[in-house]
Amino acid sequence: MKICVYPGSFDPFTIGHLDVLMSAANLFDRVYVGVLNNTAKNPVFTPGERVDMINTVIESYGLRNVIADQFDGLLVDYAKRIHAGYLIRGLRAITDFEYEFQIDAMNHHLAPDIKTVYFMSLPAHSFLSSSTIKEVVSFGADIKGLVPDCILKNITERLNKQ
Ligand code: PNS
């Protein structure tokens, strides 16, 4: 069975993440969406809230081979615990490459047998990030079409409370 982890902060989950997740779900037998539980990044949404949002997306899109989970510590240790041989990352633009290259080099050093598979974002999503979503919502912008519809209300209400 081919198992992968799609790790990230997902603070919050966007349609760019959804696109990558659907590609991974088509390619692998089982996909764990690993929400990083790391307070050092000062996330707005708690790990539990992010896992709940991803579960709503999984249900709404009928992604039966996807499991939302959270982890802390090293990503490769988490991957080993759940017997995942692959990591999934999305690449939006050349600016992502430097960061991803660094992460990949470190993960490879720590666990050479675990490989990373990259999916290019759709051009229409190349500008999209969780940070920009949080920023524009704070100024009252409508984020319909930028996050999955099934979690739009939840995200907007929660960010408006900030
Ligand atoms: O969505 P993000 O914030 O770009 O995801 C970053 C993530 C979760 C992939 C990365 O921070 C991570 O793997 N953190 C866990 C700690 C770790 O394993 N670090 C070694 C790789 S640099």
PDB file of C-alpha atoms and ligand atoms in Angstrom:
ATOM      1  CA  MET A   1       0.000   0.000   0.000  1.00  0.00           C
ATOM      2  CA  LYS A   2       1.431   3.408  -0.964  1.00  0.00           C
ATOM      3  CA  ILE A   3       0.981   5.836   1.926  1.00  0.00           C
ATOM      4  CA  CYS A   4       1.888   9.535   1.902  1.00  0.00           C
ATOM      5  CA  VAL A   5       1.721  12.519   4.231  1.00  0.00           C
ATOM      6  CA  TYR A   6       0.634  15.938   3.033  1.00  0.00           C
ATOM      7  CA  PRO A   7       2.069  18.113   5.842  1.00  0.00           C
ATOM      8  CA  GLY A   8       1.512  21.773   6.495  1.00  0.00           C
ATOM      9  CA  SER A   9       0.244  24.500   8.752  1.00  0.00           C
ATOM     10  CA  PHE A  10      -3.094  24.762   6.887  1.00  0.00           C
ATOM     11  CA  ASP A  11      -3.923  27.953   8.823  1.00  0.00           C
ATOM     12  CA  PRO A  12      -6.430  27.899   7.139  1.00  0.00           C
ATOM     13  CA  PHE A  13      -6.890  25.247   4.421  1.00  0.00           C
ATOM     14  CA  THR A  14      -7.287  26.869   0.955  1.00  0.00           C
ATOM     15  CA  ILE A  15      -8.432  25.750  -2.498  1.00  0.00           C
ATOM     16  CA  GLY A  16      -4.734  25.564  -3.414  1.00  0.00           C
ATOM     17  CA  HIS A  17      -4.325  22.943  -0.669  1.00  0.00           C
ATOM     18  CA  LEU A  18      -7.463  21.189  -1.909  1.00  0.00           C
ATOM     19  CA  ASP A  19      -6.072  20.908  -5.428  1.00  0.00           C
ATOM     20  CA  VAL A  20      -2.831  19.337  -4.155  1.00  0.00           C
ATOM     21  CA  LEU A  21      -4.761  17.031  -1.818  1.00  0.00           C
ATOM     22  CA  MET A  22      -7.009  15.755  -4.609  1.00  0.00           C
ATOM     23  CA  SER A  23      -3.992  15.035  -6.819  1.00  0.00           C
ATOM     24  CA  ALA A  24      -2.336  13.095  -3.978  1.00  0.00           C
ATOM     25  CA  ALA A  25      -5.559  11.191  -3.227  1.00  0.00           C
ATOM     26  CA  ASN A  26      -5.712  10.081  -6.878  1.00  0.00           C
ATOM     27  CA  LEU A  27      -2.127   8.858  -6.853  1.00  0.00           C
ATOM     28  CA  PHE A  28      -1.757   7.208  -3.432  1.00  0.00           C
ATOM     29  CA  ASP A  29      -3.688   4.500  -1.611  1.00  0.00           C
ATOM     30  CA  ARG A  30      -3.820   6.513   1.588  1.00  0.00           C
ATOM     31  CA  VAL A  31      -3.103  10.186   2.307  1.00  0.00           C
ATOM     32  CA  TYR A  32      -2.608  11.594   5.789  1.00  0.00           C
ATOM     33  CA  VAL A  33      -3.052  15.357   5.954  1.00  0.00           C
ATOM     34  CA  GLY A  34      -0.600  16.146   8.754  1.00  0.00           C
ATOM     35  CA  VAL A  35      -1.446  19.415  10.492  1.00  0.00           C
ATOM     36  CA  LEU A  36       1.649  20.803  12.179  1.00  0.00           C
ATOM     37  CA  ASN A  37       0.947  21.349  15.859  1.00  0.00           C
ATOM     38  CA  ASN A  38       3.570  24.005  16.490  1.00  0.00           C
ATOM     39  CA  THR A  39       2.813  27.022  18.644  1.00  0.00           C
ATOM     40  CA  ALA A  40       6.070  28.700  17.527  1.00  0.00           C
ATOM     41  CA  LYS A  41       4.325  29.582  14.234  1.00  0.00           C
ATOM     42  CA  ASN A  42       1.550  31.414  16.130  1.00  0.00           C
ATOM     43  CA  PRO A  43      -1.335  29.932  14.165  1.00  0.00           C
ATOM     44  CA  VAL A  44      -4.751  31.589  14.294  1.00  0.00           C
ATOM     45  CA  PHE A  45      -6.666  28.300  14.192  1.00  0.00           C
ATOM     46  CA  THR A  46      -5.978  25.622  16.808  1.00  0.00           C
ATOM     47  CA  PRO A  47      -4.742  22.256  15.495  1.00  0.00           C
ATOM     48  CA  GLY A  48      -8.150  20.776  16.421  1.00  0.00           C
ATOM     49  CA  GLU A  49      -9.994  23.470  14.425  1.00  0.00           C
ATOM     50  CA  ARG A  50      -7.765  22.863  11.409  1.00  0.00           C
ATOM     51  CA  VAL A  51      -8.280  19.085  11.587  1.00  0.00           C
ATOM     52  CA  ASP A  52     -12.060  19.642  11.881  1.00  0.00           C
ATOM     53  CA  MET A  53     -12.033  21.898   8.792  1.00  0.00           C
ATOM     54  CA  ILE A  54     -10.068  19.312   6.817  1.00  0.00           C
ATOM     55  CA  ASN A  55     -12.493  16.586   7.943  1.00  0.00           C
ATOM     56  CA  THR A  56     -15.357  18.715   6.604  1.00  0.00           C
ATOM     57  CA  VAL A  57     -13.517  18.994   3.266  1.00  0.00           C
ATOM     58  CA  ILE A  58     -12.819  15.227   3.196  1.00  0.00           C
ATOM     59  CA  GLU A  59     -16.500  14.494   3.776  1.00  0.00           C
ATOM     60  CA  SER A  60     -17.740  17.106   1.333  1.00  0.00           C
ATOM     61  CA  TYR A  61     -15.494  15.847  -1.500  1.00  0.00           C
ATOM     62  CA  GLY A  62     -15.891  12.144  -0.636  1.00  0.00           C
ATOM     63  CA  LEU A  63     -12.136  11.645  -0.232  1.00  0.00           C
ATOM     64  CA  ARG A  64     -12.371   8.178   1.252  1.00  0.00           C
ATOM     65  CA  ASN A  65      -8.627   7.449   1.336  1.00  0.00           C
ATOM     66  CA  VAL A  66      -7.731  10.689   3.166  1.00  0.00           C
ATOM     67  CA  ILE A  67      -7.241  11.016   6.933  1.00  0.00           C
ATOM     68  CA  ALA A  68      -6.829  14.343   8.749  1.00  0.00           C
ATOM     69  CA  ASP A  69      -4.351  14.142  11.597  1.00  0.00           C
ATOM     70  CA  GLN A  70      -1.997  16.366  13.577  1.00  0.00           C
ATOM     71  CA  PHE A  71       1.629  15.930  14.481  1.00  0.00           C
ATOM     72  CA  ASP A  72       4.418  17.646  16.352  1.00  0.00           C
ATOM     73  CA  GLY A  73       8.157  17.044  16.294  1.00  0.00           C
ATOM     74  CA  LEU A  74       9.926  15.974  13.143  1.00  0.00           C
ATOM     75  CA  LEU A  75       7.878  15.322  10.034  1.00  0.00           C
ATOM     76  CA  VAL A  76       9.960  12.301   9.059  1.00  0.00           C
ATOM     77  CA  ASP A  77       9.379  10.704  12.492  1.00  0.00           C
ATOM     78  CA  TYR A  78       5.652  11.168  12.033  1.00  0.00           C
ATOM     79  CA  ALA A  79       5.879   9.700   8.516  1.00  0.00           C
ATOM     80  CA  LYS A  80       7.691   6.635   9.880  1.00  0.00           C
ATOM     81  CA  ARG A  81       5.075   6.160  12.632  1.00  0.00           C
ATOM     82  CA  ILE A  82       2.286   5.949  10.077  1.00  0.00           C
ATOM     83  CA  HIS A  83       4.394   3.942   7.579  1.00  0.00           C
ATOM     84  CA  ALA A  84       4.351   6.684   4.936  1.00  0.00           C
ATOM     85  CA  GLY A  85       7.093   6.437   2.327  1.00  0.00           C
ATOM     86  CA  TYR A  86       6.263   9.742   0.644  1.00  0.00           C
ATOM     87  CA  LEU A  87       5.755  13.377   1.561  1.00  0.00           C
ATOM     88  CA  ILE A  88       3.605  15.681  -0.557  1.00  0.00           C
ATOM     89  CA  ARG A  89       4.217  19.376  -1.115  1.00  0.00           C
ATOM     90  CA  GLY A  90       2.689  21.933  -3.443  1.00  0.00           C
ATOM     91  CA  LEU A  91       4.816  24.382  -5.434  1.00  0.00           C
ATOM     92  CA  ARG A  92       3.280  27.688  -6.456  1.00  0.00           C
ATOM     93  CA  ALA A  93       6.060  29.753  -7.913  1.00  0.00           C
ATOM     94  CA  ILE A  94       9.815  29.849  -8.159  1.00  0.00           C
ATOM     95  CA  THR A  95       9.850  31.681  -4.809  1.00  0.00           C
ATOM     96  CA  ASP A  96       8.638  28.473  -3.100  1.00  0.00           C
ATOM     97  CA  PHE A  97      11.525  26.507  -4.523  1.00  0.00           C
ATOM     98  CA  GLU A  98      14.264  27.808  -2.214  1.00  0.00           C
ATOM     99  CA  TYR A  99      12.226  27.007   0.908  1.00  0.00           C
ATOM    100  CA  GLU A 100      11.124  23.601  -0.375  1.00  0.00           C
ATOM    101  CA  PHE A 101      14.661  22.758  -1.467  1.00  0.00           C
ATOM    102  CA  GLN A 102      15.882  23.413   2.091  1.00  0.00           C
ATOM    103  CA  ILE A 103      13.132  21.317   3.682  1.00  0.00           C
ATOM    104  CA  ASP A 104      13.740  18.489   1.234  1.00  0.00           C
ATOM    105  CA  ALA A 105      17.486  18.494   1.830  1.00  0.00           C
ATOM    106  CA  MET A 106      16.987  18.288   5.601  1.00  0.00           C
ATOM    107  CA  ASN A 107      14.320  15.596   5.377  1.00  0.00           C
ATOM    108  CA  HIS A 108      16.516  13.616   3.008  1.00  0.00           C
ATOM    109  CA  HIS A 109      19.424  13.899   5.435  1.00  0.00           C
ATOM    110  CA  LEU A 110      17.229  12.659   8.305  1.00  0.00           C
ATOM    111  CA  ALA A 111      15.393   9.918   6.397  1.00  0.00           C
ATOM    112  CA  PRO A 112      16.862   9.139   2.939  1.00  0.00           C
ATOM    113  CA  ASP A 113      14.240   6.482   2.206  1.00  0.00           C
ATOM    114  CA  ILE A 114      11.355   8.939   2.439  1.00  0.00           C
ATOM    115  CA  LYS A 115      10.803  10.734  -0.866  1.00  0.00           C
ATOM    116  CA  THR A 116       8.971  13.987  -1.530  1.00  0.00           C
ATOM    117  CA  VAL A 117       6.505  14.328  -4.404  1.00  0.00           C
ATOM    118  CA  TYR A 118       5.648  17.858  -5.605  1.00  0.00           C
ATOM    119  CA  PHE A 119       2.538  19.060  -7.350  1.00  0.00           C
ATOM    120  CA  MET A 120       2.568  22.344  -9.228  1.00  0.00           C
ATOM    121  CA  SER A 121      -0.281  24.652  -8.285  1.00  0.00           C
ATOM    122  CA  LEU A 122      -2.792  25.623 -10.891  1.00  0.00           C
ATOM    123  CA  PRO A 123      -1.754  29.021 -12.328  1.00  0.00           C
ATOM    124  CA  ALA A 124      -5.016  30.439 -10.967  1.00  0.00           C
ATOM    125  CA  HIS A 125      -3.888  29.511  -7.434  1.00  0.00           C
ATOM    126  CA  SER A 126      -0.317  30.715  -7.704  1.00  0.00           C
ATOM    127  CA  PHE A 127      -1.020  33.924  -5.741  1.00  0.00           C
ATOM    128  CA  LEU A 128      -2.901  32.171  -2.975  1.00  0.00           C
ATOM    129  CA  SER A 129      -1.610  31.573   0.556  1.00  0.00           C
ATOM    130  CA  SER A 130      -3.114  31.116   4.003  1.00  0.00           C
ATOM    131  CA  SER A 131      -1.389  34.330   5.136  1.00  0.00           C
ATOM    132  CA  THR A 132      -2.864  36.479   2.382  1.00  0.00           C
ATOM    133  CA  ILE A 133      -6.311  35.020   3.087  1.00  0.00           C
ATOM    134  CA  LYS A 134      -6.020  35.970   6.767  1.00  0.00           C
ATOM    135  CA  GLU A 135      -4.851  39.446   5.811  1.00  0.00           C
ATOM    136  CA  VAL A 136      -7.621  40.241   3.334  1.00  0.00           C
ATOM    137  CA  VAL A 137     -10.351  38.885   5.614  1.00  0.00           C
ATOM    138  CA  SER A 138      -9.106  41.184   8.366  1.00  0.00           C
ATOM    139  CA  PHE A 139      -9.872  44.104   6.003  1.00  0.00           C
ATOM    140  CA  GLY A 140     -13.334  42.762   5.206  1.00  0.00           C
ATOM    141  CA  ALA A 141     -12.653  41.126   1.811  1.00  0.00           C
ATOM    142  CA  ASP A 142     -14.808  38.270   0.518  1.00  0.00           C
ATOM    143  CA  ILE A 143     -12.784  35.052   0.235  1.00  0.00           C
ATOM    144  CA  LYS A 144     -15.388  33.026  -1.654  1.00  0.00           C
ATOM    145  CA  GLY A 145     -13.590  30.885  -4.226  1.00  0.00           C
ATOM    146  CA  LEU A 146     -10.315  31.023  -2.315  1.00  0.00           C
ATOM    147  CA  VAL A 147     -11.196  28.426   0.328  1.00  0.00           C
ATOM    148  CA  PRO A 148     -13.444  25.379  -0.124  1.00  0.00           C
ATOM    149  CA  ASP A 149     -17.123  26.442   0.025  1.00  0.00           C
ATOM    150  CA  CYS A 150     -17.892  23.934   2.785  1.00  0.00           C
ATOM    151  CA  ILE A 151     -15.570  25.758   5.235  1.00  0.00           C
ATOM    152  CA  LEU A 152     -15.984  29.328   3.937  1.00  0.00           C
ATOM    153  CA  LYS A 153     -18.474  30.419   6.627  1.00  0.00           C
ATOM    154  CA  ASN A 154     -16.498  28.804   9.412  1.00  0.00           C
ATOM    155  CA  ILE A 155     -13.236  30.498   8.320  1.00  0.00           C
ATOM    156  CA  THR A 156     -14.783  33.916   7.728  1.00  0.00           C
ATOM    157  CA  GLU A 157     -16.660  33.972  11.049  1.00  0.00           C
ATOM    158  CA  ARG A 158     -13.660  32.735  12.980  1.00  0.00           C
ATOM    159  CA  LEU A 159     -11.291  35.296  11.393  1.00  0.00           C
ATOM    160  CA  ASN A 160     -13.776  38.110  11.908  1.00  0.00           C
ATOM    161  CA  LYS A 161     -13.763  37.319  15.618  1.00  0.00           C
ATOM    162  CA  GLN A 162      -9.984  37.925  15.786  1.00  0.00           C
TER     163      GLN A 162
HETATM  164  O1  PNS B   1       2.612  24.807   5.444  1.00  0.00           O
HETATM  165  P1  PNS B   1       4.018  25.033   5.907  1.00  0.00           P
HETATM  166  O2  PNS B   1       4.020  25.883   7.148  1.00  0.00           O
HETATM  167  O3  PNS B   1       4.912  25.551   4.837  1.00  0.00           O
HETATM  168  O4  PNS B   1       4.583  23.572   6.327  1.00  0.00           O
HETATM  169  C1  PNS B   1       5.878  23.434   6.849  1.00  0.00           C
HETATM  170  C2  PNS B   1       6.144  22.013   7.361  1.00  0.00           C
HETATM  171  C3  PNS B   1       5.035  21.545   8.288  1.00  0.00           C
HETATM  172  C4  PNS B   1       6.220  21.052   6.195  1.00  0.00           C
HETATM  173  C5  PNS B   1       7.523  22.035   8.088  1.00  0.00           C
HETATM  174  O5  PNS B   1       7.572  23.145   8.941  1.00  0.00           O
HETATM  175  C6  PNS B   1       7.768  20.796   8.920  1.00  0.00           C
HETATM  176  O6  PNS B   1       7.899  19.715   8.400  1.00  0.00           O
HETATM  177  N1  PNS B   1       7.853  20.968  10.254  1.00  0.00           N
HETATM  178  C7  PNS B   1       8.071  19.882  11.193  1.00  0.00           C
HETATM  179  C8  PNS B   1       9.496  19.938  11.760  1.00  0.00           C
HETATM  180  C9  PNS B   1      10.472  19.272  10.817  1.00  0.00           C
HETATM  181  O7  PNS B   1      10.363  18.103  10.496  1.00  0.00           O
HETATM  182  N2  PNS B   1      11.488  20.023  10.347  1.00  0.00           N
HETATM  183  C10 PNS B   1      12.480  19.482   9.436  1.00  0.00           C
HETATM  184  C11 PNS B   1      12.259  19.944   8.006  1.00  0.00           C
HETATM  185  S1  PNS B   1      12.906  21.577   7.857  1.00  0.00           S
END
